[in-house]
Short mmCIF file of C-alpha atoms and ligand atoms in Angstrom, two decimals:
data_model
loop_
_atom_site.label_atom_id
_atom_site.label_comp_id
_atom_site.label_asym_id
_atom_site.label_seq_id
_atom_site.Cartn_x
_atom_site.Cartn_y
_atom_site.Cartn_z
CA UNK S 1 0.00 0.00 0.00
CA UNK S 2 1.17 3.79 -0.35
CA UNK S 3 1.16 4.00 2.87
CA UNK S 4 4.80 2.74 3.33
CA UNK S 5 6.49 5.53 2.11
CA UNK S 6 8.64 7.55 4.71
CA UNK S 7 11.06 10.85 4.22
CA UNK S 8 10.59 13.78 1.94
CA UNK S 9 9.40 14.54 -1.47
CA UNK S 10 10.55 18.09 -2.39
CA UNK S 11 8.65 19.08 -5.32
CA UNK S 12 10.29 22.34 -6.89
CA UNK S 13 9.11 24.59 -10.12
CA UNK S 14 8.08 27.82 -11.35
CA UNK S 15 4.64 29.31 -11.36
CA UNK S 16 1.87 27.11 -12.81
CA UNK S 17 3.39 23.91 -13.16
CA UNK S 18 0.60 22.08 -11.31
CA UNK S 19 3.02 22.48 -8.23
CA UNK S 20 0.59 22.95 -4.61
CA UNK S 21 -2.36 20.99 -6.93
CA UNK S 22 0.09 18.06 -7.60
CA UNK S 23 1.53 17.93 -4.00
CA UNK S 24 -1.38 17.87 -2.48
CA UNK S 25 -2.80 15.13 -4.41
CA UNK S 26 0.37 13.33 -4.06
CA UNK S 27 0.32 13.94 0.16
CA UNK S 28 -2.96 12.24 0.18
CA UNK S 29 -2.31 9.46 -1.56
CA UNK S 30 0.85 8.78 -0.05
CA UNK S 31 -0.68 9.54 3.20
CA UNK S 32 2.12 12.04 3.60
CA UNK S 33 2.06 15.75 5.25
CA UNK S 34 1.89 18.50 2.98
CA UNK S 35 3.84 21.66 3.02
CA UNK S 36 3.50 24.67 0.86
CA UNK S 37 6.27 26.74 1.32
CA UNK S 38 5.21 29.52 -1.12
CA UNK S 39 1.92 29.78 0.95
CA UNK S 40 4.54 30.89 3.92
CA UNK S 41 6.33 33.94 1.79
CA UNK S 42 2.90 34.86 0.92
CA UNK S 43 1.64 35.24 4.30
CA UNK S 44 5.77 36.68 5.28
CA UNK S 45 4.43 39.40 2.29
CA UNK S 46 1.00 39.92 3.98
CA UNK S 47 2.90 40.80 7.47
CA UNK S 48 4.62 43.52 5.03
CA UNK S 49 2.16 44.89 3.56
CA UNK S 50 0.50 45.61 6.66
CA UNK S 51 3.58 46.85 8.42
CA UNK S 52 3.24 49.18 5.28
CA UNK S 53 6.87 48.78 4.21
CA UNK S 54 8.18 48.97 0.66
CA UNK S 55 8.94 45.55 -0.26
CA UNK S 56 11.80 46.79 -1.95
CA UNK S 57 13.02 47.73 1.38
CA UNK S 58 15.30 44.81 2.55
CA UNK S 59 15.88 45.86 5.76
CA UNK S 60 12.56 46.98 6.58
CA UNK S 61 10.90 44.04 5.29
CA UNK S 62 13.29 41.26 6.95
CA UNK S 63 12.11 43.46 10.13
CA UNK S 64 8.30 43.44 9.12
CA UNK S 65 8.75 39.68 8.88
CA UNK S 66 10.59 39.27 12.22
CA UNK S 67 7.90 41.22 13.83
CA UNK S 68 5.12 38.93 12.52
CA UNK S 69 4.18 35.08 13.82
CA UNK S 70 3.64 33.04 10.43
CA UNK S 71 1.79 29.83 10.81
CA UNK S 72 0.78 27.42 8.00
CA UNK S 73 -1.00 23.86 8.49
CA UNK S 74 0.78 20.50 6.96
CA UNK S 75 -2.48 18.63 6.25
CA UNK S 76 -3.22 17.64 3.23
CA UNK S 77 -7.20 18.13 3.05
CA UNK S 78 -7.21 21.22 4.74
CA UNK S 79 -5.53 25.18 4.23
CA UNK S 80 -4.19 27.11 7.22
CA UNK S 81 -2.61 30.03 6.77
CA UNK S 82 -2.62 32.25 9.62
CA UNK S 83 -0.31 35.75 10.32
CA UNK S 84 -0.41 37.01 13.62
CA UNK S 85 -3.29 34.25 14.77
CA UNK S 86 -5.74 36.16 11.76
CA UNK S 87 -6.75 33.71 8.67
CA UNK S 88 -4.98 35.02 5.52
CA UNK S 89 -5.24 31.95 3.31
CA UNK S 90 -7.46 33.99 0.86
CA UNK S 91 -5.47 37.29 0.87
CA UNK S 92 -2.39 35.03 -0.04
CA UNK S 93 -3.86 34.46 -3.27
CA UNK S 94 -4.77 37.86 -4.40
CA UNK S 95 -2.90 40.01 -6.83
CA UNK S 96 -1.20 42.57 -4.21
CA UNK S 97 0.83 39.76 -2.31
CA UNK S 98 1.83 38.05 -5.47
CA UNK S 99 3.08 41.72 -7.11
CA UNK S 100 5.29 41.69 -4.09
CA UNK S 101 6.22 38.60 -3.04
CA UNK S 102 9.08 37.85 -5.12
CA UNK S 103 10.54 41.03 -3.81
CA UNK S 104 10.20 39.91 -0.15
CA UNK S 105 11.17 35.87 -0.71
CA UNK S 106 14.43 37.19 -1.94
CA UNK S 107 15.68 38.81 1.22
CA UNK S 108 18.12 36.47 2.99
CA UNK S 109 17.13 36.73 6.63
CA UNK S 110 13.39 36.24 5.61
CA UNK S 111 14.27 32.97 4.02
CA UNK S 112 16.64 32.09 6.86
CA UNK S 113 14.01 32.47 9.24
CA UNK S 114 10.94 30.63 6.90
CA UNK S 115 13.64 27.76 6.16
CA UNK S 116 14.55 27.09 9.57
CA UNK S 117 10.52 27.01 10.20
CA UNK S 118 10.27 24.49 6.88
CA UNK S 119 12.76 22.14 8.36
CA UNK S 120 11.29 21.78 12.05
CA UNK S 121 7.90 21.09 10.35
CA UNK S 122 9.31 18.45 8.14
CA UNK S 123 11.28 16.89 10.75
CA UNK S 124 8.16 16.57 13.01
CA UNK S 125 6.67 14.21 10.15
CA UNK S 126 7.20 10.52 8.73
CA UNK S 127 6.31 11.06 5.67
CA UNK S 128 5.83 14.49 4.06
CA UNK S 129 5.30 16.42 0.22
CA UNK S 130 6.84 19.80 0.36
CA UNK S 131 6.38 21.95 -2.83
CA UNK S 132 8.47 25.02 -3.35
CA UNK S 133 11.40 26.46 -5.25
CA UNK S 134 14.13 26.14 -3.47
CA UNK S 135 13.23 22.38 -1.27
CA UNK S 136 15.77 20.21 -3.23
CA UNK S 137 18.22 22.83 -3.29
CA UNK S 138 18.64 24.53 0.06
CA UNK S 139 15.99 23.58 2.51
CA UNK S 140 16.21 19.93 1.93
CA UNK S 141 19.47 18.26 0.30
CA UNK S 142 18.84 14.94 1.36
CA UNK S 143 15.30 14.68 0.68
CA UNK S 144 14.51 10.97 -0.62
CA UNK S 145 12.98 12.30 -3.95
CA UNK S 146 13.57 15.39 -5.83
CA UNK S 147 10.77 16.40 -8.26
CA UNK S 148 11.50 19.56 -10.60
CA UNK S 149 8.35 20.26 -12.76
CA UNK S 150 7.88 22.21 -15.66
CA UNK S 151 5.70 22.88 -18.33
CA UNK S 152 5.63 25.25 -21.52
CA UNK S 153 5.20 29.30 -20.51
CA UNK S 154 2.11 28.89 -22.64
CA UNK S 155 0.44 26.01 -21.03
CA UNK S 156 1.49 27.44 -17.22
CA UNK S 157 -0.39 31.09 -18.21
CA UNK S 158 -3.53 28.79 -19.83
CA UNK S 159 -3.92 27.02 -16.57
CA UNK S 160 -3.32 29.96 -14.46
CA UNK S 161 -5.76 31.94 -16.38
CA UNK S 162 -8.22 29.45 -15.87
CA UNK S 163 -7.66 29.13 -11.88
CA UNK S 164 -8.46 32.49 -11.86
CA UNK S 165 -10.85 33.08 -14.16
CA UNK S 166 -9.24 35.29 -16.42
CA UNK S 167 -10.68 34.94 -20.13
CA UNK S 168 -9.79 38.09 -22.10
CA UNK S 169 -6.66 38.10 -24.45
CA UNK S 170 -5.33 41.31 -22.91
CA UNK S 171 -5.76 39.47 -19.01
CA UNK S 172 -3.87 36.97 -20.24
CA UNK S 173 -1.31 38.41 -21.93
CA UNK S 174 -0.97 40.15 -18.88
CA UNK S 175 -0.84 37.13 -16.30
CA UNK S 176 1.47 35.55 -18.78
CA UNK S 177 3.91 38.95 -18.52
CA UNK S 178 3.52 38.64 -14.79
CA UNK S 179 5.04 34.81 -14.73
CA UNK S 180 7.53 35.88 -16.70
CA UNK S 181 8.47 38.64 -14.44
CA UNK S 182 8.13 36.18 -11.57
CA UNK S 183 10.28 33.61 -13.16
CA UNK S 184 12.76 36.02 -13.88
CA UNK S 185 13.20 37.16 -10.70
CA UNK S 186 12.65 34.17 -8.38
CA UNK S 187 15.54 32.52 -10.92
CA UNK S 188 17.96 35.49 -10.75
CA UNK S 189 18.07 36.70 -6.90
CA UNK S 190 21.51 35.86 -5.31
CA UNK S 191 19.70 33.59 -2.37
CA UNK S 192 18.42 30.24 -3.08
CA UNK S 193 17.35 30.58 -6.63
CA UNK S 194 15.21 28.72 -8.41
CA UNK S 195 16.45 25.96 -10.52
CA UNK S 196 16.40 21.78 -10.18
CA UNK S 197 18.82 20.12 -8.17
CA UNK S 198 21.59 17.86 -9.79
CA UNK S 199 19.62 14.75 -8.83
CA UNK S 200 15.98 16.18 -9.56
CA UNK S 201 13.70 13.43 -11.51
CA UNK S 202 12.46 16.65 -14.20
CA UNK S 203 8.95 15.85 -15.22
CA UNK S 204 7.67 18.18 -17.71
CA UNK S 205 3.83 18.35 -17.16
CA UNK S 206 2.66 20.42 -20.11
CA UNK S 207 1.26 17.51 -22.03
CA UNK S 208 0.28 15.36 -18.86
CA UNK S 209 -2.83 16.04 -17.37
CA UNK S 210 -2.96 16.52 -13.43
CA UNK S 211 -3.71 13.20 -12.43
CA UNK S 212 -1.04 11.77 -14.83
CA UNK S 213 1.61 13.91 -13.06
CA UNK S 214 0.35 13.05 -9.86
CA UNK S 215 0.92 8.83 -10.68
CA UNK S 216 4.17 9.47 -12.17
CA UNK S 217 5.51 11.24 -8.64
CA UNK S 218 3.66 8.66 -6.51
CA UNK S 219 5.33 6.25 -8.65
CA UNK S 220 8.74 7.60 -8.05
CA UNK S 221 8.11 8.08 -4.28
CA UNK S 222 6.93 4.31 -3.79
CA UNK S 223 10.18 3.71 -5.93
CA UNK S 224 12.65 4.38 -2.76
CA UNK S 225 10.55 2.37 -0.32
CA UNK S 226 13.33 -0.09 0.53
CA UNK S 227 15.98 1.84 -0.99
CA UNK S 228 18.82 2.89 1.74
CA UNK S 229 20.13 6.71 1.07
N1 ADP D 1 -1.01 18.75 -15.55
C1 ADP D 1 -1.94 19.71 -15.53
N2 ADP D 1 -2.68 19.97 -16.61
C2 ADP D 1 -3.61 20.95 -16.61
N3 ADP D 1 -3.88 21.74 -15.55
C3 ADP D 1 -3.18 21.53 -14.44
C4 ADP D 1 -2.17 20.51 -14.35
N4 ADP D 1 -1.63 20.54 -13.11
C5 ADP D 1 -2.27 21.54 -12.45
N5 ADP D 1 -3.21 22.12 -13.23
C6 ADP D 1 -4.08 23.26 -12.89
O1 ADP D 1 -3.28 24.44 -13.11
C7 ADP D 1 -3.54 25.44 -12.12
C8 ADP D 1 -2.24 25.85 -11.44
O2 ADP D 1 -1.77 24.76 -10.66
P1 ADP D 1 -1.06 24.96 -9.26
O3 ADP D 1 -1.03 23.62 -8.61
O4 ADP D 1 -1.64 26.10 -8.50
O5 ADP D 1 0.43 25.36 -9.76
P2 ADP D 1 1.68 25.96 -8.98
O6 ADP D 1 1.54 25.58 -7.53
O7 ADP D 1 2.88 25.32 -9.62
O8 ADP D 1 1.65 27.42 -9.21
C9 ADP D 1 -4.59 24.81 -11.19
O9 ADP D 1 -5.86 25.28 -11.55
C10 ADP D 1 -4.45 23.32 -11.43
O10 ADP D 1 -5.66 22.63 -11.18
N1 YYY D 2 10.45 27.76 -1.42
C1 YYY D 2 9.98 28.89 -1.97
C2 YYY D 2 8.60 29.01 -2.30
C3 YYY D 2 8.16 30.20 -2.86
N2 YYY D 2 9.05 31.21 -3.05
C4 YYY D 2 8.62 32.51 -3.57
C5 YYY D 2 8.73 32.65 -5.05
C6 YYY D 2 7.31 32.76 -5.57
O1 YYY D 2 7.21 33.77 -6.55
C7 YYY D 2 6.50 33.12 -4.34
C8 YYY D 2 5.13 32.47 -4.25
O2 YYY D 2 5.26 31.06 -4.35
P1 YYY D 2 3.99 30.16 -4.76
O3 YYY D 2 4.48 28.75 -4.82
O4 YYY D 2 2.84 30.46 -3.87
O5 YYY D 2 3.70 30.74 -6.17
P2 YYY D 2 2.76 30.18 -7.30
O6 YYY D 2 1.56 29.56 -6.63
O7 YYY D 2 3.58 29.14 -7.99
O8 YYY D 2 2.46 31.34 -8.13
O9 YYY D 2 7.27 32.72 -3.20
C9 YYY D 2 10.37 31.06 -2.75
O10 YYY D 2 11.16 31.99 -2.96
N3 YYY D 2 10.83 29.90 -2.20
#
């Protein structure tokens, strides 16, 4: 049964490749934990926003972020985002965090301090699917199973578009200018940047459907049951 599976699967990638959808699935069927790291620089950008610092501001954001208590749940079925005890797990999602939140995930003493939170949550669990950019990289070397997904720019704005109900040509073009920013800059900062670790299974997802990704990474998971690392 999938049951058996203990350690880590980091799951890494940029924007829209079926990343927090595919972990999630993957959590539950491995009967794994499930942690969404990009849900905690969200809610780090939320406590910025309403210390009303410039996110630009390193200094003043790593502060901001200091300042603030972020919690997130590891349960697969259910979201819990919290900042300062208050729900944010909708305000996460809305266009004013993600403008900023590149800007803030990039400053090194706000990822030291999520990171060291990361790592106490996944070593409190047997088994657990963390999703980020950065998981097989920095926050978890020696996970048991690297996943790097990708999928064509076109395909990621498409599905994207879709989540959020976007259906002109011009909000498209414009969510698909905003990944590209995104990309750009979560690839480019100095700290942790985003790119697939030298022994990351890449699974391009752009002509798999979700629940075809999902079986290949369960697949791969149940693949190092047994296997000493
Ligand atoms: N393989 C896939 N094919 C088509 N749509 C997908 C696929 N994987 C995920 N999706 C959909 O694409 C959207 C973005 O997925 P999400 O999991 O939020 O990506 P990420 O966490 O990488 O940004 C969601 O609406 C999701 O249901
Ligand atoms: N481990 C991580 C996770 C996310 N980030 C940053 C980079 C991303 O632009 C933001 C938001 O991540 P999130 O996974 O929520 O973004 P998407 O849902 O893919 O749009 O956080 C990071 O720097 N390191």
């Amino acid at each position: 049964m999938s049951a058996d599976f203990t350690g880590q699967v980091a799951l890494d990638g940029p924007s829209g490749t079926g990343k927090s959808s595919v972990a999630r699935a993957v959590a539950a069927r491995l009967g794994a934990a499930y942690l969404d790291t990009g849900a905690m620089y969200r809610a780090a950008t939320v406590a910025v926003l309403d210390a009303g610092v410039d996110p630009e501001d390193a200094e003043a954001v790593a502060a901001a972020v200091a300042a603030a208590a972020v919690e997130v749940g590891t349960a697969a079925d259910t979201e819990l985002v919290q900042v300062d005890g208050v729900d944010v797990a909708v305000r996460i999602r809305g266009p004013e965090v993600t403008r900023a939140v590149s800007a803030v995930s990039a400053v090194p003493a706000v990822r030291r301090r999520l990171v060291d939170q990361q790592r106490a949550l996944v070593a409190a669990a047997d088994a657990v699917v963390v999703e980020g950019r950065d998981i097989g990289t920095v926050v978890l070397p020696d996970a048991t199973l690297k996943v790097y997904l990708t999928a064509a720019p076109e395909a990621r704005a498409q599905r994207r578009a879709a989540q959020l109900g976007l259906t002109t040509p011009d909000e498209i073009a414009e969510l698909a200018a905003d990944l590209r920013r995104r990309d750009e800059y979560d690839s480019s900062r100095a700290d942790s940047p985003l790119r697939p670790a030298e022994d990351a299974v890449v699974v391009d997802s752009t002509h798999l459907d979700r629940e075809g990704v999902v079986d290949r990474v369960v697949e791969l998971a149940l693949s190092t049951v047994g296997v000493a690392r």
